[in-house]
Structures are given as structure tokens and as C-alpha cells.
Short mmCIF file of C-alpha atoms in Angstrom, two decimals:
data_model
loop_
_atom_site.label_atom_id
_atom_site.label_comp_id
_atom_site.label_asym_id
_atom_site.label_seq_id
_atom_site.Cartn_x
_atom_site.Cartn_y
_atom_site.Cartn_z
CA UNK A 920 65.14 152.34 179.23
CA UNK A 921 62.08 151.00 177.06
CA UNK A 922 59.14 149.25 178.21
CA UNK A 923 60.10 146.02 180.20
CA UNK A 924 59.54 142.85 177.98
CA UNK A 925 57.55 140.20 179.26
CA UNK A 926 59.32 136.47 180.14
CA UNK A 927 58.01 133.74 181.30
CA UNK A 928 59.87 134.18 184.70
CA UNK A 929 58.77 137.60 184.86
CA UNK A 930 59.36 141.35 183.25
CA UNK A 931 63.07 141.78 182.31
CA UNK A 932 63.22 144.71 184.33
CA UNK A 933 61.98 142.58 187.02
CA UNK A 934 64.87 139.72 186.22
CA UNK A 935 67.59 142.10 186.36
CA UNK A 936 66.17 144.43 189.52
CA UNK A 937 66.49 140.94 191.56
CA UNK A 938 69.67 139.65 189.72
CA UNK A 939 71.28 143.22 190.70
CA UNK A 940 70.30 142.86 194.20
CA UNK A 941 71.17 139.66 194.52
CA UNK A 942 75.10 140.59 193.57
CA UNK A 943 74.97 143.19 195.98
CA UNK A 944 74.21 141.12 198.98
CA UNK A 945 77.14 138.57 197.89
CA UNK A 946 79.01 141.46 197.34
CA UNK A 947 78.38 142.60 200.66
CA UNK A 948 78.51 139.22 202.67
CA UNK A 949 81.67 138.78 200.74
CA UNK A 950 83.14 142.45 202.07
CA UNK A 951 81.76 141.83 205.56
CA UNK A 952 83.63 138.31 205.58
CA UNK A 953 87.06 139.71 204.30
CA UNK A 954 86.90 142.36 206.73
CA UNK A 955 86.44 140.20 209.87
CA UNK A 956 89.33 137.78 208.53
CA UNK A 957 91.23 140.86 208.47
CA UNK A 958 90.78 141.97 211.76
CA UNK A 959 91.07 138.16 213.42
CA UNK A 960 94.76 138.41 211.53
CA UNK A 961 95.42 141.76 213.04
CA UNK A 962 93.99 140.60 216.87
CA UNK A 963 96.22 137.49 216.52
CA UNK A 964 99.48 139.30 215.30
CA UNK A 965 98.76 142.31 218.17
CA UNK A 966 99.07 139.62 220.70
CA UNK A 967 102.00 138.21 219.84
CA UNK A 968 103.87 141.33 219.16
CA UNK A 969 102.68 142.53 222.74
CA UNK A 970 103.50 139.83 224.41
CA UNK A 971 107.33 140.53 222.87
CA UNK A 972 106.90 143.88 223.57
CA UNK A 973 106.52 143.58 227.49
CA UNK A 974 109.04 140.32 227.58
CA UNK A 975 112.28 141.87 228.74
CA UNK A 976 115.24 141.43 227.14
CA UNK A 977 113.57 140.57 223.37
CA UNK A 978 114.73 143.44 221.40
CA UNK A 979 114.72 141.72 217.52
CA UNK A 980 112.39 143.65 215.44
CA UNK A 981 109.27 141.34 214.17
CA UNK A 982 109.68 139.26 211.03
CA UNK A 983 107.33 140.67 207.45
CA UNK A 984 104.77 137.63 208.54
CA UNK A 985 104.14 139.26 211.90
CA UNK A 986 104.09 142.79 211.13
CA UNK A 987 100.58 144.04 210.94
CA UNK A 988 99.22 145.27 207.91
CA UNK A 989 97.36 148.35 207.32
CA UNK A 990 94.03 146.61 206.04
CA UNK A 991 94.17 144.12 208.90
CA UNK A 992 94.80 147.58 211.87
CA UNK A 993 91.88 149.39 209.73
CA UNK A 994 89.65 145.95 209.47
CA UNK A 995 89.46 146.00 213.73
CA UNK A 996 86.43 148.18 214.48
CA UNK A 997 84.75 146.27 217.61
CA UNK A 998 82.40 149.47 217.80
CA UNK A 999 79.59 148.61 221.02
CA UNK A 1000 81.71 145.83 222.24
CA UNK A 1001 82.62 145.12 225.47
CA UNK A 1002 84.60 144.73 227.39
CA UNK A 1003 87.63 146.00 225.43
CA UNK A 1004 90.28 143.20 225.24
CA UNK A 1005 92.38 143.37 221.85
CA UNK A 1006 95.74 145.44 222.03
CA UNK A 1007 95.00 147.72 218.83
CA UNK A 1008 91.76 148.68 220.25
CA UNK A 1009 93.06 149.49 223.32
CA UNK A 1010 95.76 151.45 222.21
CA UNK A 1011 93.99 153.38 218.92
CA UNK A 1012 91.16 154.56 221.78
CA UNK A 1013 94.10 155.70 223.90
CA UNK A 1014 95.61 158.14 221.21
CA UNK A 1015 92.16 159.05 220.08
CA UNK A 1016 90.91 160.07 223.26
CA UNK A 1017 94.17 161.39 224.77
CA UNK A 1018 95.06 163.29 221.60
CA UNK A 1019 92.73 163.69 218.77
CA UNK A 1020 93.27 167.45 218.79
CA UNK A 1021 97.39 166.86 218.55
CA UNK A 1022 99.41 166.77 215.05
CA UNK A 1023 100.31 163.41 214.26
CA UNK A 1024 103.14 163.66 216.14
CA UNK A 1025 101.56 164.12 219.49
CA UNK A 1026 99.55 161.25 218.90
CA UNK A 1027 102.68 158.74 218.40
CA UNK A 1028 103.91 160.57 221.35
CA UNK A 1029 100.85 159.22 223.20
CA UNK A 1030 101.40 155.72 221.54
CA UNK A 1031 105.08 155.65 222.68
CA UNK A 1032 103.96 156.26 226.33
CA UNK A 1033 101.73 153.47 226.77
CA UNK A 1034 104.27 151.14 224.54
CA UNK A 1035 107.01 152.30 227.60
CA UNK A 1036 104.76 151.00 230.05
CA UNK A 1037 104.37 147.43 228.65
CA UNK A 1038 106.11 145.46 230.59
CA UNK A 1039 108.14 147.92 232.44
CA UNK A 1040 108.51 147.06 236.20
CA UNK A 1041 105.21 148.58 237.78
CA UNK A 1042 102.86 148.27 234.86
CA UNK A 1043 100.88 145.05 233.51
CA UNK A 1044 101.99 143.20 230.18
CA UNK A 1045 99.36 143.58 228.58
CA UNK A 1046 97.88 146.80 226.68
CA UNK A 1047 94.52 146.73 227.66
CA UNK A 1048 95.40 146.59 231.21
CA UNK A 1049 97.72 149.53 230.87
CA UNK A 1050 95.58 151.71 229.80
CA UNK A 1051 92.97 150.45 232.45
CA UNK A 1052 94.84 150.45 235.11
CA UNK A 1053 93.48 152.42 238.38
CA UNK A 1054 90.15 152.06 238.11
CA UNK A 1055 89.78 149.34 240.74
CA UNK A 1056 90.79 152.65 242.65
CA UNK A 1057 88.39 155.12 240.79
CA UNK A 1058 91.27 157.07 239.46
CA UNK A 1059 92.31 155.62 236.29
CA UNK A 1060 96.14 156.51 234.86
CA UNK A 1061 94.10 157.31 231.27
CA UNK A 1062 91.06 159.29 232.10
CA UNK A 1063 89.18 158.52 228.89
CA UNK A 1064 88.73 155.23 230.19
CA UNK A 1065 86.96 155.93 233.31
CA UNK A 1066 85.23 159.17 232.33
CA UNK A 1067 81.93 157.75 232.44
CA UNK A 1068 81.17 158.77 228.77
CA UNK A 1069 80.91 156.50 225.65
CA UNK A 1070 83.88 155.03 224.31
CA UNK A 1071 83.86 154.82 221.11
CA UNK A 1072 85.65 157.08 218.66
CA UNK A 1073 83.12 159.88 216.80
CA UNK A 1074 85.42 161.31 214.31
CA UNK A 1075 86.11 158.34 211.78
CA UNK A 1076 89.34 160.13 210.31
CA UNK A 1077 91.15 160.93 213.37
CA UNK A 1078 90.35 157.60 214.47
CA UNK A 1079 91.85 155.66 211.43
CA UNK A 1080 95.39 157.94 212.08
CA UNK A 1081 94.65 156.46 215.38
CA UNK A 1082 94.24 152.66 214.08
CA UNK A 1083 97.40 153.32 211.95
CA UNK A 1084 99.78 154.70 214.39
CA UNK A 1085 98.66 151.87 216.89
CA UNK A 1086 99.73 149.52 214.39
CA UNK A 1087 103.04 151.03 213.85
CA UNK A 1088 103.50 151.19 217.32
CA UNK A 1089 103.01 147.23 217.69
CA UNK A 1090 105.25 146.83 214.76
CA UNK A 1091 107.66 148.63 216.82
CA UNK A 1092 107.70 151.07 213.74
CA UNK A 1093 107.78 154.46 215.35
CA UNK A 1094 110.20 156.42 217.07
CA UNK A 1095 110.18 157.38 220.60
CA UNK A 1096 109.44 161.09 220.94
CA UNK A 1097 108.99 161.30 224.67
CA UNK A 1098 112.65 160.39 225.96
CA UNK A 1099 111.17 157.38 227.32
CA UNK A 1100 108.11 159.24 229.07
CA UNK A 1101 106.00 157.14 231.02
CA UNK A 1102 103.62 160.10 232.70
CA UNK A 1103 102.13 163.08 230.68
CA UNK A 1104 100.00 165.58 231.63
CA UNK A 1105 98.09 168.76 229.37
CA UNK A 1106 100.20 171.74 229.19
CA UNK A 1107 97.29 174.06 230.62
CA UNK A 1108 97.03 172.37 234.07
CA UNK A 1109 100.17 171.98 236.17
CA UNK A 1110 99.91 168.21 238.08
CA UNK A 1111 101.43 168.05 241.72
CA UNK A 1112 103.04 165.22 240.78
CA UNK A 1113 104.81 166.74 237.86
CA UNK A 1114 107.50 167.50 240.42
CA UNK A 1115 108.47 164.04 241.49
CA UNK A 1116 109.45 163.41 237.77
CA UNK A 1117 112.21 164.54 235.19
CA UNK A 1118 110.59 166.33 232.17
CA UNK A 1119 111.80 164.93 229.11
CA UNK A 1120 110.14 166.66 226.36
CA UNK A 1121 107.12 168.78 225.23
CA UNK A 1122 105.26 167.38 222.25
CA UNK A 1123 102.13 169.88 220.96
CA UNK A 1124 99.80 170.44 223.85
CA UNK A 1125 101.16 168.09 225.92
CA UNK A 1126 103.68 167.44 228.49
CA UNK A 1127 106.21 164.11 229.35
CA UNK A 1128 108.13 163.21 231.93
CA UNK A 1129 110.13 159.71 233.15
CA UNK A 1130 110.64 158.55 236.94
CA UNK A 1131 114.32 159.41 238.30
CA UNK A 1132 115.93 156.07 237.90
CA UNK A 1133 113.65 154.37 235.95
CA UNK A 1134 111.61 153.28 238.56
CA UNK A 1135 107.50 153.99 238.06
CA UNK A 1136 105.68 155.06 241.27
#
């Protein structure tokens, strides 16, 4: 570029550094706007396809207006928030933490678990209190939640497979892999109360099992 012409409003260069700028913040505000409108849609939809989820007895799959769309899962990031209290949250920062180092696979496997114990008789209704449940006792039932340590998610990919298979899950879009597992455990330690359960499948590094009868303990 040439030497800036003068204007009575100032240099060109000048005009178009602040008209550039200017765009960019709009831009921006505009992004930042569409995001959270995103991620209200995707709150408000994870409720109500939770609350169907634990209601016993409603079994028809969600219409295309409730189903929860990719951008809206990927648009709910409530990073330093607290306390946690949306169902997609909740559930992405289960798989994350419970199985970031698993295929794909093992993380829907992880997702199917705490979609079994929504609503089942023993467990609360609602995701968030699922996966917090125990720690009035100090000994939470998923130990990322009560480990002490930070919780938000550090790797951004693994997290956004997390975010995405959450969303399927509340779509009611994935398969079960566990047999109806409500319990895991690592394969590398060996639980005591592995043996009061019936095994029902292996899935990467990790282990599930169901209560004889159906009934949780």
C-alpha cells in the first residue's frame, strides 16, 4: 500500500484501520450472541428430553423440533460456572472425565450408563444429580465429580466427541452397549462389589455390570 491520503476525517489508512475494527467487534458481538441463543435452545430441549427420559413408561422417540442439534450441544460451554445444573454439561463432563482415553465407543458406553440410571428406581431424575450423587456421603458414584480437582475439560477435541455423544444420548440416538449396565468399574482394579452384580459386557478399558433383578443397591 501507498502513502495514506489525507481526508478531512482523517488519513484513509486511518478510516479504514477503524472501519475494519469496527466490523470485527459486530462480527464478534454478533458470534458471541448466536452462540448463547444456541446453547439456551440446547439447555431448554435437554430438559425436556430428560425429564421424558426418567418418566417411566414414555418410550416415543422425540419429535425433529426437540431433538438437539449439533450447533446448539457444541454452543453449551459454561466453562468456570458453577454449580453445574444443565443435563448436557453434566453428562459431556461425565464421559470426558470417565473416558477420554476410550474409543468412541467406550465413551457412549459411559453415556448409556448414566442414561440407565435416569429415572430408574434408586437414582434421581435428573442428570446432574446422577452423576452427583454420593457426595453428601464423601463417596461420590462418579469420582470425577468429587476428586477435588478442576472440572473443566482440558482437551477441547475429546471434549466436543464428548458434547456430541451427550447429545445423542438425550436424543435417545445411541445404542445401548452395556446390556443395560448401571455400575462400571476400570478393568485394572477389581471392585468388591463387582461380585454382587451380573457382568454384562466389557467395552475398551472398562468394565459393566447390572443388579440381579433390576433392582440398584
Amino acid at each position: 500500500m501507498g502513502p495514506c491520503l489525507s481526508h478531512p476525517g482523517g488519513s484513509i489508512c486511518q478510516i479504514w484501520v477503524t472501519t475494519c475494527l469496527a466490523t470485527i467487534l459486530l462480527l464478534g458481538q454478533a458470534n458471541a450472541a448466536d452462540r448463547a441463543q444456541k446453547a439456551e435452545a440446547a439447555e431448554s430441549k435437554a430438559g425436556v428430553l430428560e425429564q421424558n427420559a426418567a418418566a417411566e413408561g414414555v418410550k416415543a422417540l422425540p419429535s425433529p423440533s426437540e431433538i438437539i442439534t449439533k450447533t446448539e450441544a457444541q454452543a453449551v460451554d459454561p466453562i468456570g460456572e458453577e454449580p453445574l445444573n444443565d443435563a448436557i454439561t453434566c453428562l459431556s463432563r461425565t464421559i470426558y472425565w470417565e473416558a477420554r482415553s476410550e474409543s468412541a465407543t467406550g465413551m457412549e458406553a459411559i453415556a448409556n450408563v448414566v442414561m440407565n440410571r435416569l429415572g430408574h428406581e434408586g437414582f434421581p431424575k435428573t442428570i446432574c444429580k446422577v452423576v452427583m450423587q454420593g457426595r453428601e456421603q464423601g463417596a461420590c458414584q462418579f469420582s470425577w465429580w468429587c476428586d477435588g480437582r478442576t472440572d473443566d475439560a482440558k482437551d477441547d477435541k475429546s471434549y466436543a466427541i464428548a458434547k456430541e455423544i451427550a447429545r445423542k444420548a438425550l436424543n435417545r440416538q445411541l445404542t445401548d452397549r452395556t446390556g443395560g449396565a448401571l455400575y462400571f468399574h476400570q478393568r485394572k482394579v477389581n471392585p468388591s462389589w463387582s461380585n454382587e452384580y451380573i457382568k454384562t459386557v466389557e467395552v475398551g478399558g472398562v468394565v459393566f455390570y447390572k443388579p440381579h433383578g433390576g433392582v440398584a443397591k
